[in-house]
CSV table of C-alpha atoms and ligand atoms in Angstrom, one decimal:
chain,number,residue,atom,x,y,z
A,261,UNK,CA,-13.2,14.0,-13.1
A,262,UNK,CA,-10.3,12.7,-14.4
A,263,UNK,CA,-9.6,8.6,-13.2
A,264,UNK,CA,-6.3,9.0,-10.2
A,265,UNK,CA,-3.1,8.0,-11.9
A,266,UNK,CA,-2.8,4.5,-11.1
A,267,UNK,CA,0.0,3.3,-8.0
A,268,UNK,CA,2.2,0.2,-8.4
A,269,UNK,CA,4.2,0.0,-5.0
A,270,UNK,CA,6.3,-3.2,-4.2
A,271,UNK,CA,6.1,-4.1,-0.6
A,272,UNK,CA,9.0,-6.0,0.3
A,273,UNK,CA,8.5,-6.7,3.7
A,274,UNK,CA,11.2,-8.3,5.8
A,275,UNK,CA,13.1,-9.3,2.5
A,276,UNK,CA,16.4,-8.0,0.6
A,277,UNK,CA,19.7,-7.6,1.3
A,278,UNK,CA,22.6,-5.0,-0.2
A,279,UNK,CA,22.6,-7.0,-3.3
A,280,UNK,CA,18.3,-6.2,-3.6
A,281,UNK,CA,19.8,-3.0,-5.0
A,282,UNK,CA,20.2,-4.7,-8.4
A,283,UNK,CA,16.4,-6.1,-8.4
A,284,UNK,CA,15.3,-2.4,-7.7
A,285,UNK,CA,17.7,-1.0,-10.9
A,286,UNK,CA,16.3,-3.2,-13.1
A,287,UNK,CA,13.2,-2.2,-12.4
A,288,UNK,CA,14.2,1.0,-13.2
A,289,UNK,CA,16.0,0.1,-16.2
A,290,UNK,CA,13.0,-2.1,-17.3
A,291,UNK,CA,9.9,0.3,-17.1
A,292,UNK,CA,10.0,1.9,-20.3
A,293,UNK,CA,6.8,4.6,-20.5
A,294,UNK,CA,4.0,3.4,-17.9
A,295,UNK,CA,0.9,5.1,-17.1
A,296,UNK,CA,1.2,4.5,-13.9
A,297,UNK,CA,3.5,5.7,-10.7
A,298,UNK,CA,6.1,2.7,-9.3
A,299,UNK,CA,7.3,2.6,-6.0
A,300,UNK,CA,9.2,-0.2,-3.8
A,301,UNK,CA,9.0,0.0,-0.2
A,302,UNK,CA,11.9,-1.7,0.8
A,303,UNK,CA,13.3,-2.7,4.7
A,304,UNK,CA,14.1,1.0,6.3
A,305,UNK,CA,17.7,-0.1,6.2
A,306,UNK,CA,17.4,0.0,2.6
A,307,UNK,CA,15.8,2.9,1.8
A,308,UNK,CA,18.4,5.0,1.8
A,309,UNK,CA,20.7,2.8,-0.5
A,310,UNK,CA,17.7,2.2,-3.2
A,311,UNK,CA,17.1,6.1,-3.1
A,312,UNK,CA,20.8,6.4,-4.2
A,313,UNK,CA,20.6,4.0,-6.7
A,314,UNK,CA,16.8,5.0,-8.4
A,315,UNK,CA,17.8,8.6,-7.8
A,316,UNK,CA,16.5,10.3,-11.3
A,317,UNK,CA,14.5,7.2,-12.5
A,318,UNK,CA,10.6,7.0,-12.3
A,319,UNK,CA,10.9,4.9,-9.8
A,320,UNK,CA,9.8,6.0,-5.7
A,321,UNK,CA,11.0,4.4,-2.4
A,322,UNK,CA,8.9,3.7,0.3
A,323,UNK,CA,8.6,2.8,3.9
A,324,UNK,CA,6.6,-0.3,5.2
A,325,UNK,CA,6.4,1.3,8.2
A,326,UNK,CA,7.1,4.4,10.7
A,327,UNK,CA,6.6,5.5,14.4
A,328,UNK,CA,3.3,8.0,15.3
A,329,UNK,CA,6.1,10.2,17.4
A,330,UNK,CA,8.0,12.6,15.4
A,331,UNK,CA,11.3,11.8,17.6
A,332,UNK,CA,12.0,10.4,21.3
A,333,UNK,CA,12.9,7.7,23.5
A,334,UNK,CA,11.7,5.1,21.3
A,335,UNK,CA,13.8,1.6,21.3
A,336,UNK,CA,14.1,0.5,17.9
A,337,UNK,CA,11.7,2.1,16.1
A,338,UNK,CA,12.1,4.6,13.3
A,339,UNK,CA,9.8,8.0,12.7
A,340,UNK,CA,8.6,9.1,9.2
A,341,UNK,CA,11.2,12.1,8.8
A,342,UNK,CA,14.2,9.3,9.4
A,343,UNK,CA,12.1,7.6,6.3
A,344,UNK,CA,12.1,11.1,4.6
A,345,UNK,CA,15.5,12.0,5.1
A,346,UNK,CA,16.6,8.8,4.2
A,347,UNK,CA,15.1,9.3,0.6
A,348,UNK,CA,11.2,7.7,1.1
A,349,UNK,CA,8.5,9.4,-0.5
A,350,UNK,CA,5.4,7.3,0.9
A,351,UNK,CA,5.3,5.1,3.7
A,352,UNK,CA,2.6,1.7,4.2
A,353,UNK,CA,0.4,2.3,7.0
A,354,UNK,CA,-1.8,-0.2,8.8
A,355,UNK,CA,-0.5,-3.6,7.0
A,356,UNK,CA,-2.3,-6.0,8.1
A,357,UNK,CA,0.7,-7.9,9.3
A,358,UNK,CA,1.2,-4.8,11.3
A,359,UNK,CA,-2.1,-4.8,12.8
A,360,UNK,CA,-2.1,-8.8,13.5
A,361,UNK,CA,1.2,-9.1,14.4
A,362,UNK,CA,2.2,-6.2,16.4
A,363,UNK,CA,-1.8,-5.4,17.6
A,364,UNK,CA,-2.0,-1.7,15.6
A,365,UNK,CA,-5.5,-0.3,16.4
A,366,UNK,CA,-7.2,1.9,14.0
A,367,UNK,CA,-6.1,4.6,16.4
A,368,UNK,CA,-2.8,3.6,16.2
A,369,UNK,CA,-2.8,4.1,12.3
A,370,UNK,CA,-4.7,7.3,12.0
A,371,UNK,CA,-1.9,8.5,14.3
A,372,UNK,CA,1.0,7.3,12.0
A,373,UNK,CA,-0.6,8.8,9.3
A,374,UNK,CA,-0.9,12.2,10.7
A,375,UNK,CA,3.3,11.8,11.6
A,376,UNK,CA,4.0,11.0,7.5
A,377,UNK,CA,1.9,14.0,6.6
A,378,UNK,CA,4.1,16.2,9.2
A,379,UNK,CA,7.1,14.3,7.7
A,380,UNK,CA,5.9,15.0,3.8
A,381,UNK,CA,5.5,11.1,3.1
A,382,UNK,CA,2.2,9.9,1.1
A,383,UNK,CA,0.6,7.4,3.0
A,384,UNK,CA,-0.5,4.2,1.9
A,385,UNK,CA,-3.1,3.3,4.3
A,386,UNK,CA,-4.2,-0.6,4.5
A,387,UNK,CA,-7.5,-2.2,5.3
A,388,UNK,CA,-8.7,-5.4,4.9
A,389,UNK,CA,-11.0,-8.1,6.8
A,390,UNK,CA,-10.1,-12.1,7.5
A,391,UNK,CA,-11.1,-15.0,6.0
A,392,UNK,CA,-13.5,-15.4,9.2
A,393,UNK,CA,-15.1,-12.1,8.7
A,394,UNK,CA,-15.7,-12.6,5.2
A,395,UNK,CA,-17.2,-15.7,5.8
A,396,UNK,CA,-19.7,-13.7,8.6
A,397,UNK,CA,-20.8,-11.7,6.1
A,398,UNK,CA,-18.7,-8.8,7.5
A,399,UNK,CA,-16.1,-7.9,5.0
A,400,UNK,CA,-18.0,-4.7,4.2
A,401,UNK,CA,-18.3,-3.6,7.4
A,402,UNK,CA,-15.1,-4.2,8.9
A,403,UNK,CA,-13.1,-2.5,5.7
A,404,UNK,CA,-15.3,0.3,5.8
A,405,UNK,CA,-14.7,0.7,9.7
A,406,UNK,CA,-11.3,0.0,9.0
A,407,UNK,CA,-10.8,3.4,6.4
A,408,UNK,CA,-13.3,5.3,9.0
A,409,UNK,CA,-11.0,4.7,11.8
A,410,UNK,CA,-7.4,5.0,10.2
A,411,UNK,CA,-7.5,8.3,8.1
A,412,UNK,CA,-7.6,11.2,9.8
A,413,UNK,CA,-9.8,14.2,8.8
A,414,UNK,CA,-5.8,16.1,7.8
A,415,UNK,CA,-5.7,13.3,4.6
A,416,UNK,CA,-8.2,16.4,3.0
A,417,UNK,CA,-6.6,18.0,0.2
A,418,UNK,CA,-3.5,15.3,0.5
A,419,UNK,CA,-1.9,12.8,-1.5
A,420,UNK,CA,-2.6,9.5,-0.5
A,421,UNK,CA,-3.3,5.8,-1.4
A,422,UNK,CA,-5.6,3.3,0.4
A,423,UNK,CA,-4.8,-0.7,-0.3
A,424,UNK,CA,-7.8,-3.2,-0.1
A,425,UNK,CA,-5.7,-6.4,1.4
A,426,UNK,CA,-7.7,-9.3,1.9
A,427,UNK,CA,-5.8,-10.7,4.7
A,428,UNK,CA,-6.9,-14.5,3.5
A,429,UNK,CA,-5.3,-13.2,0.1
A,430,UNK,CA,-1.9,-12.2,1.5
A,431,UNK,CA,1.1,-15.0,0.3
A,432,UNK,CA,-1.7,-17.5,0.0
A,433,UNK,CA,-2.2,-17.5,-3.7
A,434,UNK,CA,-6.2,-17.0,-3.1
A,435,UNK,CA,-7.4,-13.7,-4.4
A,436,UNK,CA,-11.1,-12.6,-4.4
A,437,UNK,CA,-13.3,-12.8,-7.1
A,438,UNK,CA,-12.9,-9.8,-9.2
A,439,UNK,CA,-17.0,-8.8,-8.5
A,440,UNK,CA,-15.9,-9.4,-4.9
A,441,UNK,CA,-13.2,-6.7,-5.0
A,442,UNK,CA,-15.0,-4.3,-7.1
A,443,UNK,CA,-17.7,-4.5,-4.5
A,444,UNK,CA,-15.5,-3.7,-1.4
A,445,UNK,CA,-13.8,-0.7,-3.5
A,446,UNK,CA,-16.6,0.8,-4.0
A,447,UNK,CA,-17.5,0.8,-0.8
A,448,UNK,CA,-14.1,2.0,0.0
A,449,UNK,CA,-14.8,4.7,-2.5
A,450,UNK,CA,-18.4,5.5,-1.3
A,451,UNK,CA,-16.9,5.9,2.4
A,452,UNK,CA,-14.0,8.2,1.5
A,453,UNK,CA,-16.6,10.7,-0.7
A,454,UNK,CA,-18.7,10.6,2.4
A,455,UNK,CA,-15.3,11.7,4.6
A,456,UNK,CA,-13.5,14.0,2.1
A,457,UNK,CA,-16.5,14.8,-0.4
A,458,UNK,CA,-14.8,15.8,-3.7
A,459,UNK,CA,-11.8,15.1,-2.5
A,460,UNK,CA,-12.5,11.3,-1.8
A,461,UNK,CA,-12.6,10.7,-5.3
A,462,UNK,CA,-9.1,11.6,-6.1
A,463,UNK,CA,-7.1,8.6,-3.9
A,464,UNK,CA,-6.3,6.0,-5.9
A,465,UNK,CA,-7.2,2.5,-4.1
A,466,UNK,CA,-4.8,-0.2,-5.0
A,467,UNK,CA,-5.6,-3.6,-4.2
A,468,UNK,CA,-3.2,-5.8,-2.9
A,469,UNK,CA,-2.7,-9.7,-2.1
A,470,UNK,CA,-1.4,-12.4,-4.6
A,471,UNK,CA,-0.9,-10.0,-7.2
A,472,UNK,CA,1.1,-11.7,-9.9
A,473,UNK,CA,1.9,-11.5,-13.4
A,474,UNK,CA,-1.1,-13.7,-14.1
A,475,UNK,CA,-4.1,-12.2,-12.7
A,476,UNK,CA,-2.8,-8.1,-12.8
A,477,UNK,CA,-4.6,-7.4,-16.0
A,478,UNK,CA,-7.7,-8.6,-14.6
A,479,UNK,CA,-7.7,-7.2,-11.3
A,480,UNK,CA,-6.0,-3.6,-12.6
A,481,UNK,CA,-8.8,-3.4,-15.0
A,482,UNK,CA,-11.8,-3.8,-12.3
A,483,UNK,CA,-13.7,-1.4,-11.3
A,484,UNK,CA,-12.7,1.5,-8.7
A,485,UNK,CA,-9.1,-0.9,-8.7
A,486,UNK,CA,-6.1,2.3,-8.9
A,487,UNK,CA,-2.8,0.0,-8.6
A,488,UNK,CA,-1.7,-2.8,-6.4
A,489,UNK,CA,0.2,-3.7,-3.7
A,490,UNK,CA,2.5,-6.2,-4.3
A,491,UNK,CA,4.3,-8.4,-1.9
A,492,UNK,CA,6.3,-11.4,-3.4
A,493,UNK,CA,5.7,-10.6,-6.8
A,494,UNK,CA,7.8,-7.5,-6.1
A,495,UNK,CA,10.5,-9.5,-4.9
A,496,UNK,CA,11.9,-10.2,-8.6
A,497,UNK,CA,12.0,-7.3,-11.6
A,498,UNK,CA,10.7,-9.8,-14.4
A,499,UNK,CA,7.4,-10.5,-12.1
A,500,UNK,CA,6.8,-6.4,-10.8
A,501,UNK,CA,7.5,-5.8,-14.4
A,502,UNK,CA,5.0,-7.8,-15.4
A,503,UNK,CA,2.8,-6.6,-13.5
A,504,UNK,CA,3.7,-2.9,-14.1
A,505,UNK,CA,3.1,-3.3,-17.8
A,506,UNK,CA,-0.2,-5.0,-16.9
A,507,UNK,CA,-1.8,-1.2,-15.8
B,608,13P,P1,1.5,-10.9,-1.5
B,608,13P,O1,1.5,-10.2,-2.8
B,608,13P,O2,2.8,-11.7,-1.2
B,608,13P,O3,0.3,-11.8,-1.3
B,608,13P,O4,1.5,-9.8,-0.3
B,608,13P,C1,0.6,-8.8,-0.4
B,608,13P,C2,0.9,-7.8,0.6
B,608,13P,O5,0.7,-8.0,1.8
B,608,13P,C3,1.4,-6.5,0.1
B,608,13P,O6,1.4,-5.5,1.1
């Protein structure tokens, strides 16, 4: 069994403009040979013009985010096949700031995911416990709950990607020990072998949450840790670089 090819995807979140194009090119321009697959999920308004412009380069455009609907009366919102169409090849699922801020339920993810697979996007599906939790003692179970509540038994057989983001380690600077996160991927890695048996060994599971140029090595190279999601760090070529060339 052959390790999965690691993932590197940039999550912009609510950040960039027409003139983010340029960061994404010379991302492009900047990889040189990596080992590993790049992607930048940028705002959905976005996607369409970074698809344009990394058309032909290694580099894949994501979606942060997508409806569980394929189409309908839906103020607002956009489905995974507008994401498609628009040039998106994966889609984030279940960010935390999703499931905080906007109260997404495990059910509410699984859901989404099954609407990227109908739509062709790989999912990135995100876990992670809070600060609170952790300090409970509970960061095993509730990740573990998390993954056993928000993939659906159609991920079999499927590309996809789960993210480990410790939601005390988002934008604060704070990242877990690296024992600590080899210790919740492997859980993370035990409970998708148990869900997908062979096939649970093949989903690479990224770890995301103050990724930056100065700790990737470290974290890339732990244990069961297949990429990163990276949030401000992706913001700026030199730093997603950086970390890009730390795989
Ligand atoms: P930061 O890298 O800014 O901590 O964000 C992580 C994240 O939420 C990526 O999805």
């Amino acid at each position: 069994m052959t390790a999965p090819q690691p993932l590197i995807a940039g999550n912009w979140k609510m950040n960039g403009l027409g003139a983010s194009v340029e960061e994404a090119r010379a991302v492009a321009a900047g990889i040189g040979e990596s080992r590993a697959r790049v992607a930048i999920c940028p705002p959905a308004i976005l996607i369409h013009r970074l698809a344009q412009a990394l058309a032909g380069t290694a580099v894949l455009v994501g979606g942060q985010d997508h409806h569980w609907d394929d189409a309908g009366a839906f103020t607002g919102d956009v489905s995974a096949e507008m994401l498609a169409d628009a040039g998106a090849s994966l889609a984030i699922l279940g960010h935390s700031e999703r499931r905080a801020g906007y109260r997404e339920t495990d059910a509410d993810v699984s859901a989404k995911v099954g609407a990227a697979l109908r739509a062709g996007l790989e999912p990135i599906v995100c876990v992670g416990e809070t600060l609170e939790q952790r300090k409970a003692g509970e960061a095993l179970a509730v990740v573990t709950g998390q993954v056993r509540g928000s993939l659906p038994a159609d991920l079999a057989g499927k590309a996809f990607s789960v993210a480990y983001e410790p939601v005390w380690a988002i934008g604060t600077g704070l990242t877990p020990t690296t024992p600590e996160i080899e210790e919740v991927h492997r859980a993370i890695r035990a409970t998708l072998v148990e869900m997908f048996g062979e096939a649970g060994k093949s989903a690479p599971i990224l770890y995301g949450g103050s990724v930056k140029p100065s700790n990737a090595a470290e974290i890339l190279h732990a244990d069961e840790v297949g990429g990163a999601l990276v949030g401000g760090a992706s913001l700026k070529a030199e730093d997603f670089l950086a970390i890009i060339r730390a795989v």
